[in-house]
PDB file of N, CA and C in Angstrom:
ATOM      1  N   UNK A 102     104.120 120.817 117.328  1.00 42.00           N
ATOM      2  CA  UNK A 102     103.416 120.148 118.384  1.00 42.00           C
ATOM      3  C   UNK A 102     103.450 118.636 118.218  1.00 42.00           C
ATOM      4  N   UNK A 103     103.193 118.259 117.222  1.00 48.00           N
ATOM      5  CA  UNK A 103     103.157 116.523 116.877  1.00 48.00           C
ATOM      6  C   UNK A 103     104.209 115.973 116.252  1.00 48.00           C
ATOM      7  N   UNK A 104     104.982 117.294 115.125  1.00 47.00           N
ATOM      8  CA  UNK A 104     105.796 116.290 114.697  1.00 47.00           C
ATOM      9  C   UNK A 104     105.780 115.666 113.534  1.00 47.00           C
ATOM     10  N   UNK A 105     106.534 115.543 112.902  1.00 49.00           N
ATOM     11  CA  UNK A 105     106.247 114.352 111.157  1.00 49.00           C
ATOM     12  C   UNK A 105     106.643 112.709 111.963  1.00 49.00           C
ATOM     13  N   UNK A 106     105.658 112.385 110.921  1.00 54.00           N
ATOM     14  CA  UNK A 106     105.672 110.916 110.952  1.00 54.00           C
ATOM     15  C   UNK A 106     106.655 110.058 109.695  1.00 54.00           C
ATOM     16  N   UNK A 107     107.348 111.421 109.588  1.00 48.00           N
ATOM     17  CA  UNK A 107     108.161 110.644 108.387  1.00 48.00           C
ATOM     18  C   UNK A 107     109.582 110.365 109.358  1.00 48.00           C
ATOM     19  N   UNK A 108     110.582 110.012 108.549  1.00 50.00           N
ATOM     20  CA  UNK A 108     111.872 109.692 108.937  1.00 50.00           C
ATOM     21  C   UNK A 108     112.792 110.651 108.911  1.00 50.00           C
ATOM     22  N   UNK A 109     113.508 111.665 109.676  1.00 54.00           N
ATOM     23  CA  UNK A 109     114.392 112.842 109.489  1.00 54.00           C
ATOM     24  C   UNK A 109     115.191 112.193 108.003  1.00 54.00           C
ATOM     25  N   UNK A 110     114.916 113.386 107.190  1.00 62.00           N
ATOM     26  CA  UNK A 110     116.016 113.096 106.259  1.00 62.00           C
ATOM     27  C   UNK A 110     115.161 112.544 105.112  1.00 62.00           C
ATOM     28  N   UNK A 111     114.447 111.820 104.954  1.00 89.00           N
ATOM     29  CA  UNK A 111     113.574 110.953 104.004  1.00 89.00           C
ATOM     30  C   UNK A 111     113.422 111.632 102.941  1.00 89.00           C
ATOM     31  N   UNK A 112     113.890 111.002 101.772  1.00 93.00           N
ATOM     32  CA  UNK A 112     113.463 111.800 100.304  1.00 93.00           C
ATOM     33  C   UNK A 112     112.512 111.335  99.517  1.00 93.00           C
ATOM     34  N   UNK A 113     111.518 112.337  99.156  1.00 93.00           N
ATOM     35  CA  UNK A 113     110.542 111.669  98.118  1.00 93.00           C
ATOM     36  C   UNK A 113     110.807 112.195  96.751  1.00 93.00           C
ATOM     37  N   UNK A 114     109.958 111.459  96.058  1.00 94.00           N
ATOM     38  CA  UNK A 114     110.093 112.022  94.714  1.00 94.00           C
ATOM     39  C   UNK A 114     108.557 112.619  94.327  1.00 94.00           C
ATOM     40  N   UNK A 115     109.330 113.661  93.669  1.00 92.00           N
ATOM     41  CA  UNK A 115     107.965 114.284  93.344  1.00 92.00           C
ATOM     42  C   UNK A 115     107.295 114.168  91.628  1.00 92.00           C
ATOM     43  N   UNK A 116     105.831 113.600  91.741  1.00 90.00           N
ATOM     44  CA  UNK A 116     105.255 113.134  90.702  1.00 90.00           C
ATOM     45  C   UNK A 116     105.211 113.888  89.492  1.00 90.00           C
ATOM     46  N   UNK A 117     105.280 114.938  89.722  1.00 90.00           N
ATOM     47  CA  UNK A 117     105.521 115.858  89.127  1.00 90.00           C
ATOM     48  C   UNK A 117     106.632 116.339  87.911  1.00 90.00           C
ATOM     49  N   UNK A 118     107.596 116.487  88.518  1.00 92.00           N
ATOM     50  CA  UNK A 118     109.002 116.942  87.525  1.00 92.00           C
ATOM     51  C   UNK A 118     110.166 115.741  87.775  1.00 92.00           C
ATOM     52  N   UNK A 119     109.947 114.766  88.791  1.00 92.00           N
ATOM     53  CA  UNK A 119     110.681 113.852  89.262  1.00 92.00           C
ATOM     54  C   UNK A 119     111.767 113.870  89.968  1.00 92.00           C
ATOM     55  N   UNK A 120     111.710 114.757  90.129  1.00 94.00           N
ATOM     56  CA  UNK A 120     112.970 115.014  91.498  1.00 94.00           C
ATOM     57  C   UNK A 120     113.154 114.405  92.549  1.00 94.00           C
ATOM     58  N   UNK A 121     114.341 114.439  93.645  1.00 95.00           N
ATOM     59  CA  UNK A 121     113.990 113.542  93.996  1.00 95.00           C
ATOM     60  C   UNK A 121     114.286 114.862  95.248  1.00 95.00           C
ATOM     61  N   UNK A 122     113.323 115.346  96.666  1.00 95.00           N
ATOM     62  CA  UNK A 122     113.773 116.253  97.399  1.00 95.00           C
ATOM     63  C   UNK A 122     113.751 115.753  98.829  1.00 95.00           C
ATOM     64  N   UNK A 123     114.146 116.389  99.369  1.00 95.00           N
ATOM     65  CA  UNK A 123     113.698 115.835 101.125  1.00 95.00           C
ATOM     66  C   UNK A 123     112.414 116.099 101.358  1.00 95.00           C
ATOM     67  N   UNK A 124     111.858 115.256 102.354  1.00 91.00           N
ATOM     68  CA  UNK A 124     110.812 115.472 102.640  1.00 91.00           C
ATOM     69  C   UNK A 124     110.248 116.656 103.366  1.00 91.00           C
ATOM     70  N   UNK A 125     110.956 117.013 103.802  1.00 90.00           N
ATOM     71  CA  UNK A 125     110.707 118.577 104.345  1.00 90.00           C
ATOM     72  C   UNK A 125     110.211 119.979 103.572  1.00 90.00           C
ATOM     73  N   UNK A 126     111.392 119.467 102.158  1.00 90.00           N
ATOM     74  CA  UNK A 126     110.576 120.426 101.213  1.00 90.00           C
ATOM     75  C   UNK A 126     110.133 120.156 100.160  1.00 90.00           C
ATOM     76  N   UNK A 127     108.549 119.260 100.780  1.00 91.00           N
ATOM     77  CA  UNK A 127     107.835 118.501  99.727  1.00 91.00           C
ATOM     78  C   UNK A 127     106.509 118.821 100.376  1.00 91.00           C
ATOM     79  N   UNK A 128     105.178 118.660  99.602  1.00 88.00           N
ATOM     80  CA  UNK A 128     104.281 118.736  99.963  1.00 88.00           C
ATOM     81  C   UNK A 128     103.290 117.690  99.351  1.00 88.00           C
ATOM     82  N   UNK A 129     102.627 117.074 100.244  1.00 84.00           N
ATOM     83  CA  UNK A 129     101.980 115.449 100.217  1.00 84.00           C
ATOM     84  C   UNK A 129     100.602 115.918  99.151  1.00 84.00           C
ATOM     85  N   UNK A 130      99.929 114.727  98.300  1.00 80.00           N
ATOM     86  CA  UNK A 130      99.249 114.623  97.177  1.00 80.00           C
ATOM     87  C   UNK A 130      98.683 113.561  97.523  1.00 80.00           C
ATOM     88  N   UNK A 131      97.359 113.606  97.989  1.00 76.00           N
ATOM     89  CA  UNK A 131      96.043 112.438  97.656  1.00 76.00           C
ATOM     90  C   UNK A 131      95.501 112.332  96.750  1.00 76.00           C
ATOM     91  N   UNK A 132      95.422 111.703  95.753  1.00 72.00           N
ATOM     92  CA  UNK A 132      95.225 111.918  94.392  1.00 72.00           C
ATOM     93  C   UNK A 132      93.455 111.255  94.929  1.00 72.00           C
ATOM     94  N   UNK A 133      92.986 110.683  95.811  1.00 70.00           N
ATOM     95  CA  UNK A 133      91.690 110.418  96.158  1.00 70.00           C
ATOM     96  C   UNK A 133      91.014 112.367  97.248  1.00 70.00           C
ATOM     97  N   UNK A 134      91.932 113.313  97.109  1.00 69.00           N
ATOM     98  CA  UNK A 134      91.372 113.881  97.821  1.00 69.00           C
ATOM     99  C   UNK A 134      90.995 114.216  99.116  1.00 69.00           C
ATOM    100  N   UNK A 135      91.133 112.857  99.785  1.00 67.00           N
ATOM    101  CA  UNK A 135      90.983 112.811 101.580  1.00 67.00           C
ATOM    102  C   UNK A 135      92.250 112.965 101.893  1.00 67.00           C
ATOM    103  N   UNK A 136      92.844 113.739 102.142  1.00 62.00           N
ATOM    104  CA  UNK A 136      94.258 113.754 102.767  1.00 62.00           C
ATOM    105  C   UNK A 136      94.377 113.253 104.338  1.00 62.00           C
ATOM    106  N   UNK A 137      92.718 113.707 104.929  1.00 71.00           N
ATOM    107  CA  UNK A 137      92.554 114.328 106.542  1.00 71.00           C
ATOM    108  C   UNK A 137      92.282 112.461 106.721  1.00 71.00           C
ATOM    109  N   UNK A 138      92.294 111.337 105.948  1.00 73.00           N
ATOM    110  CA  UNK A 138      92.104 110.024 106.121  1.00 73.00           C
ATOM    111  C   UNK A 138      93.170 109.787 105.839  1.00 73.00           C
ATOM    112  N   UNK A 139      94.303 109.498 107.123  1.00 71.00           N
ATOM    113  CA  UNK A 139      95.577 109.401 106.701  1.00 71.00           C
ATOM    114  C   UNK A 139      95.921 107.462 106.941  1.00 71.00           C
ATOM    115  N   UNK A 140      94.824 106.481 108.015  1.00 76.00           N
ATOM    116  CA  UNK A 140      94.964 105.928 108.388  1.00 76.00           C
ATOM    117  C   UNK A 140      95.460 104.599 107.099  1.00 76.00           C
ATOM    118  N   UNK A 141      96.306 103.841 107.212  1.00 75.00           N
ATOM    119  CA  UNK A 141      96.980 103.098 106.277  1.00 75.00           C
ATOM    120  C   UNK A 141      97.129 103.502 104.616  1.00 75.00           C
ATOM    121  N   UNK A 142      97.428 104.600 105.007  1.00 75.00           N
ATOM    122  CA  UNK A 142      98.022 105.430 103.159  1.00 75.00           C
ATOM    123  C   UNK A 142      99.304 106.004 103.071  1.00 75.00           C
ATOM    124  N   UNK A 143     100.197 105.568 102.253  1.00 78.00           N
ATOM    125  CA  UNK A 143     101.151 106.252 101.229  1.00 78.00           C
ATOM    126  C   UNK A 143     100.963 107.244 100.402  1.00 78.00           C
ATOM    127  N   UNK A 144     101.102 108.945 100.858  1.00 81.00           N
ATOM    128  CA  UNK A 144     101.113 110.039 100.321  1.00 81.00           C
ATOM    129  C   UNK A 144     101.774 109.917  98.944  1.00 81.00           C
ATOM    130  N   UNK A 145     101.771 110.172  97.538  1.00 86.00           N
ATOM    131  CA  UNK A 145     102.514 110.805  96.586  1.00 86.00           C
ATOM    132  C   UNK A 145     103.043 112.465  97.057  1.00 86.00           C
ATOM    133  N   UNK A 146     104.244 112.577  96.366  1.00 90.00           N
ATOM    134  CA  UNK A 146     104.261 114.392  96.953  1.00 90.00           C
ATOM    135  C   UNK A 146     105.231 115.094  95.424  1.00 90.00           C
ATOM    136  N   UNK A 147     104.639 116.244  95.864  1.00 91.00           N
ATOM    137  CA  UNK A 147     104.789 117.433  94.775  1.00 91.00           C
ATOM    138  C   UNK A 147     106.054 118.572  95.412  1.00 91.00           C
ATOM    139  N   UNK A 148     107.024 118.618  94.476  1.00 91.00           N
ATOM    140  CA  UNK A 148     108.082 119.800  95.504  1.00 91.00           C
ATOM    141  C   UNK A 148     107.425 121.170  95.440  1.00 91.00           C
ATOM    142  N   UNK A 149     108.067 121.728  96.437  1.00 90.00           N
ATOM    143  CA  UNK A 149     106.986 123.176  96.521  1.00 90.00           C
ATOM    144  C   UNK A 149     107.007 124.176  94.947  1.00 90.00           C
ATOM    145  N   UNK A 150     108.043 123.754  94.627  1.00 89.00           N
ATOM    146  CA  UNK A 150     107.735 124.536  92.851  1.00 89.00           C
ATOM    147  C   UNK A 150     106.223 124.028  92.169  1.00 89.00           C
ATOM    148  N   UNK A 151     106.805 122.790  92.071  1.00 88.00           N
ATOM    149  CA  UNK A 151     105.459 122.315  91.476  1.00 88.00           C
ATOM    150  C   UNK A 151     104.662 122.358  92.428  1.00 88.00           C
ATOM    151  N   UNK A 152     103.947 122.339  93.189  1.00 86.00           N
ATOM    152  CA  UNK A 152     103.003 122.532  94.172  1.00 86.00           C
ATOM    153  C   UNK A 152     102.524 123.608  93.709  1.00 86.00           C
ATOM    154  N   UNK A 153     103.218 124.725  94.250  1.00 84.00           N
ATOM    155  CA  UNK A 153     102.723 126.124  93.551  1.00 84.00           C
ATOM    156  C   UNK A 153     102.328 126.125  92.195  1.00 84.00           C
ATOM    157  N   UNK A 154     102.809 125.713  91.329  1.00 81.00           N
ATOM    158  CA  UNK A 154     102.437 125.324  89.716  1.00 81.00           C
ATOM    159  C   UNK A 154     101.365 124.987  89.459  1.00 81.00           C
ATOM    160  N   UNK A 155     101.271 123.775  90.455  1.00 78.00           N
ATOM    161  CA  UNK A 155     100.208 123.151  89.721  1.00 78.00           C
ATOM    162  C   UNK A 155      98.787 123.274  90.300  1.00 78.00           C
ATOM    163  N   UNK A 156      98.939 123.360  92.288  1.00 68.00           N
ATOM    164  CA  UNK A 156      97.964 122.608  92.841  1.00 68.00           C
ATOM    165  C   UNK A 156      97.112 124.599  93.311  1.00 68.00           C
ATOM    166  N   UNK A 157      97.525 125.432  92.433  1.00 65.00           N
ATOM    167  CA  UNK A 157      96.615 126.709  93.207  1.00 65.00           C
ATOM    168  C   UNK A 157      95.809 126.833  92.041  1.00 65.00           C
ATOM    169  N   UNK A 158      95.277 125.969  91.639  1.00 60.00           N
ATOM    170  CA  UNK A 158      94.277 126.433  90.029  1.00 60.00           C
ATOM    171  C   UNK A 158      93.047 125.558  90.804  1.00 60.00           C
ATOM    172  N   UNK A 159      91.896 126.493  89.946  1.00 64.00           N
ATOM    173  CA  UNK A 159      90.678 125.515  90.382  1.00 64.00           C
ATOM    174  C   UNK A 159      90.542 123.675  90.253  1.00 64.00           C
ATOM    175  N   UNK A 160      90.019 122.770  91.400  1.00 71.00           N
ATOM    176  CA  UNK A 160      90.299 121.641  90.608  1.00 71.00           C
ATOM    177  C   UNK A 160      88.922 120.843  90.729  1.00 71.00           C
ATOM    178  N   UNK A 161      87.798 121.479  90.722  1.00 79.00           N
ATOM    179  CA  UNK A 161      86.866 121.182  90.628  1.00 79.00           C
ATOM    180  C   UNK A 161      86.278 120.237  90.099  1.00 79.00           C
ATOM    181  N   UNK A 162      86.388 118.990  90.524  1.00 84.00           N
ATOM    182  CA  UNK A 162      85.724 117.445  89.854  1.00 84.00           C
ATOM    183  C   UNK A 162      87.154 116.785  89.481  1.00 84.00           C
ATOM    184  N   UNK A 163      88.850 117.406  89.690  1.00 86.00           N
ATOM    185  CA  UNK A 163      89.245 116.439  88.879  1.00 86.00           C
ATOM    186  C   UNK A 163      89.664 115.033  89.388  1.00 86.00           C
ATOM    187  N   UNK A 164      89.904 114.945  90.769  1.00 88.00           N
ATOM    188  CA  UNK A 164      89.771 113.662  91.444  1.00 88.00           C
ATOM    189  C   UNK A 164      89.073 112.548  90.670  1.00 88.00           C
ATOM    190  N   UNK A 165      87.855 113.153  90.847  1.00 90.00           N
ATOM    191  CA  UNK A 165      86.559 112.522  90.042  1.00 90.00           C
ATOM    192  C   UNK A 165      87.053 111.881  88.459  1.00 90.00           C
ATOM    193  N   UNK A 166      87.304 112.527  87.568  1.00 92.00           N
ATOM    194  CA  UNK A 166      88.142 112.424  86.305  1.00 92.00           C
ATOM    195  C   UNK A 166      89.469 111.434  86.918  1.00 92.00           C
ATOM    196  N   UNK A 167      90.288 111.875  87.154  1.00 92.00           N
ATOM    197  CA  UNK A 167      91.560 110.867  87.759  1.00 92.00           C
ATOM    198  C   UNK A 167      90.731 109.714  88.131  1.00 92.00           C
ATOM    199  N   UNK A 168      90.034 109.298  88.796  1.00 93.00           N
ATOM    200  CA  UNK A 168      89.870 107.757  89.307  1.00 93.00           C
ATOM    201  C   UNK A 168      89.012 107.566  87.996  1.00 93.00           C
ATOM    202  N   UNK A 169      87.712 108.595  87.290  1.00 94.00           N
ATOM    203  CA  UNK A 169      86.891 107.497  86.231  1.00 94.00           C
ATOM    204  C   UNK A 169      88.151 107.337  85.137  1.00 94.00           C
ATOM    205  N   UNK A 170      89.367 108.342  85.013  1.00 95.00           N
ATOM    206  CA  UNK A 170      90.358 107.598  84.268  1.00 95.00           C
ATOM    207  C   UNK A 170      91.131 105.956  84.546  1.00 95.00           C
ATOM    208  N   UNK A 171      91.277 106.041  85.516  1.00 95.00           N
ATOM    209  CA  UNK A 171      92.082 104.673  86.083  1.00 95.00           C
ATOM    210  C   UNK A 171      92.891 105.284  86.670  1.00 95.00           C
ATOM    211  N   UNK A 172      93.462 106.194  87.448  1.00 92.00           N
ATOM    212  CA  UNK A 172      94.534 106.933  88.118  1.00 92.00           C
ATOM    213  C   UNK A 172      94.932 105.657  88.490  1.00 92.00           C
ATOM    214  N   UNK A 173      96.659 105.186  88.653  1.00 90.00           N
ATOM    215  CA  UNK A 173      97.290 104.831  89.585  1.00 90.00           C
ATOM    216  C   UNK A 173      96.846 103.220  89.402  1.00 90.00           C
ATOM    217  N   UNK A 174      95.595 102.790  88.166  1.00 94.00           N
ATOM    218  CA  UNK A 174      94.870 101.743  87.889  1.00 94.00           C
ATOM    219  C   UNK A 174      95.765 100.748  86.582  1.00 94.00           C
ATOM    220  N   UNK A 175      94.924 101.589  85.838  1.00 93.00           N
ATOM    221  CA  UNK A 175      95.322 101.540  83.906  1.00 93.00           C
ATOM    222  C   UNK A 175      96.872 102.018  83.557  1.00 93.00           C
ATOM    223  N   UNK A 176      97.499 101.620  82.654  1.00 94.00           N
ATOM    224  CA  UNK A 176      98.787 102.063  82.378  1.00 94.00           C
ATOM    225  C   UNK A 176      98.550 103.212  81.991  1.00 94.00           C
ATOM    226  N   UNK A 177      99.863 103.659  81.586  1.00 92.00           N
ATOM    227  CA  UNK A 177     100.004 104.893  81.203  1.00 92.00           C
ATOM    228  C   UNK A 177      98.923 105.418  80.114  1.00 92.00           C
ATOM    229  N   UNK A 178      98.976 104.964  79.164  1.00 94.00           N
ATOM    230  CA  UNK A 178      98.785 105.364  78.089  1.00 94.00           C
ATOM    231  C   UNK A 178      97.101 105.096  77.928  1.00 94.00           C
ATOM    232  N   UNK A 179      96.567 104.428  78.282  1.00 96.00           N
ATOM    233  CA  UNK A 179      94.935 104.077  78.337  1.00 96.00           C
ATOM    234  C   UNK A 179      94.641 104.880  79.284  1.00 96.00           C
ATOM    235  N   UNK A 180      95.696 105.415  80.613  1.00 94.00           N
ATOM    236  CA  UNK A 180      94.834 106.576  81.304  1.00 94.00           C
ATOM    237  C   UNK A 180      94.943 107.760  80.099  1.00 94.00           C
ATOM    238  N   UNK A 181      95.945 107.991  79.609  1.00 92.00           N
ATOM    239  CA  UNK A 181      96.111 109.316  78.997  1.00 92.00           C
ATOM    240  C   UNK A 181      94.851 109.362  78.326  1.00 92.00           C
ATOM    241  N   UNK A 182      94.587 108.743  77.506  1.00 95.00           N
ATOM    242  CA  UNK A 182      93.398 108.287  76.548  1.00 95.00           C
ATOM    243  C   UNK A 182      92.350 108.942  76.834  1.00 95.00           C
ATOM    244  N   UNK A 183      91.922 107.643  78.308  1.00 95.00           N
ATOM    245  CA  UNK A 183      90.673 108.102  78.911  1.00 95.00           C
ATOM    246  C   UNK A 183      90.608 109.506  79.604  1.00 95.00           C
ATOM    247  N   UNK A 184      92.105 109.956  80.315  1.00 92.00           N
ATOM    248  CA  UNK A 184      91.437 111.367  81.050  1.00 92.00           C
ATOM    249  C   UNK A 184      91.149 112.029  79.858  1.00 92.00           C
ATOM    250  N   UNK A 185      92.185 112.161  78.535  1.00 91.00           N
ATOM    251  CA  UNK A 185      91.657 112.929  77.713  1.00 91.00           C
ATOM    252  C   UNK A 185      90.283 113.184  77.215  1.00 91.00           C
ATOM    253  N   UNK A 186      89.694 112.371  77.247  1.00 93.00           N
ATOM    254  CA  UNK A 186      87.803 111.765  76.076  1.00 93.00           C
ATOM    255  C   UNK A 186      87.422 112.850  77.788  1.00 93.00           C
ATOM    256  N   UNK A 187      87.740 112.219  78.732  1.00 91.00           N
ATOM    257  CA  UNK A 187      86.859 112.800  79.549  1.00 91.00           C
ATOM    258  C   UNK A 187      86.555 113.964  79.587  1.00 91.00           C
ATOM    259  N   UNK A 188      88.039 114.874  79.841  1.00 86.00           N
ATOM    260  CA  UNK A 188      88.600 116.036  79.913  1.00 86.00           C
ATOM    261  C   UNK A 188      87.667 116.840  78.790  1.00 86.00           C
ATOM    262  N   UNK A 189      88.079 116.433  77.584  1.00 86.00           N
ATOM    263  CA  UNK A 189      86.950 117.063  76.313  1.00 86.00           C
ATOM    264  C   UNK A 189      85.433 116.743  75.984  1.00 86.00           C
ATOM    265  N   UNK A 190      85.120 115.709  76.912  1.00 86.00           N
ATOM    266  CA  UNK A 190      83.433 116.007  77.083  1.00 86.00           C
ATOM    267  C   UNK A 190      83.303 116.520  77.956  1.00 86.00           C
ATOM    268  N   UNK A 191      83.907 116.757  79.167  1.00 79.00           N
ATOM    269  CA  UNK A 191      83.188 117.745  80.380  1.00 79.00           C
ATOM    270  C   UNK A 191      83.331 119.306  79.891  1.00 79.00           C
ATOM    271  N   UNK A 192      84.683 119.489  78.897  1.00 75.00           N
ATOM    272  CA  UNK A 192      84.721 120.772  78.525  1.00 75.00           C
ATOM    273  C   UNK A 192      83.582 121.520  77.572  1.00 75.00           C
ATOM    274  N   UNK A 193      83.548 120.532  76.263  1.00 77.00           N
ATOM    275  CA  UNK A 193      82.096 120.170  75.827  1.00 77.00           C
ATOM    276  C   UNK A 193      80.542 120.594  76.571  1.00 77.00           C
ATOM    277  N   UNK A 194      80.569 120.041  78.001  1.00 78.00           N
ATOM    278  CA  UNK A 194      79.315 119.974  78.237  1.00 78.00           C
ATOM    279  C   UNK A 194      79.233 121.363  78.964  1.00 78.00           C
ATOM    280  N   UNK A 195      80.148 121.992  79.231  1.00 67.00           N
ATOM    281  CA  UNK A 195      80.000 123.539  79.894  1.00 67.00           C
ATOM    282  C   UNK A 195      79.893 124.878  79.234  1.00 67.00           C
TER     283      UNK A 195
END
């Protein structure tokens, strides 16, 4: 009915395993969660392998974790850090 707003043909890469696929058989990643707030945002995307892999598990708070890490903020390695401490006190506190 509407249509993609992407470019026929357009390849993304997926954050995931790094591939690089068409956009057609890719599936878009808000790492903030609002997907349905599309107005001035650049999707990340996941190929449907990884999609299936990764994104059908519970993900209850981890948005939340990703940004108090620095998602997309902090380099690599100070996010790793921080999601980790996080990751093992929330596991901790349950």
């Amino acid at each position: 009915m509407f249509g993609s707003r992407s470019p026929q043909g357009k390849s993304v890469t997926c954050i995931a395993c790094g591939e690089s696929v068409p956009r057609s058989e890719a599936r878009e990643y808000d790492k903030h969660g609002d997907r349905w707030d599309r107005r001035d945002k650049e999707f990340e995307h996941l190929c449907k392998a990884c999609f299936a892999e990764l994104c059908q598990q519970p993900r209850d708070g981890l948005e939340t974790t990703l940004d108090a890490a620095g998602a997309g903020e902090a380099d690599r390695a100070t996010f790793l850090e921080r999601f980790r401490e996080l990751s093992e006190t929330e596991a901790r506190e349950e």
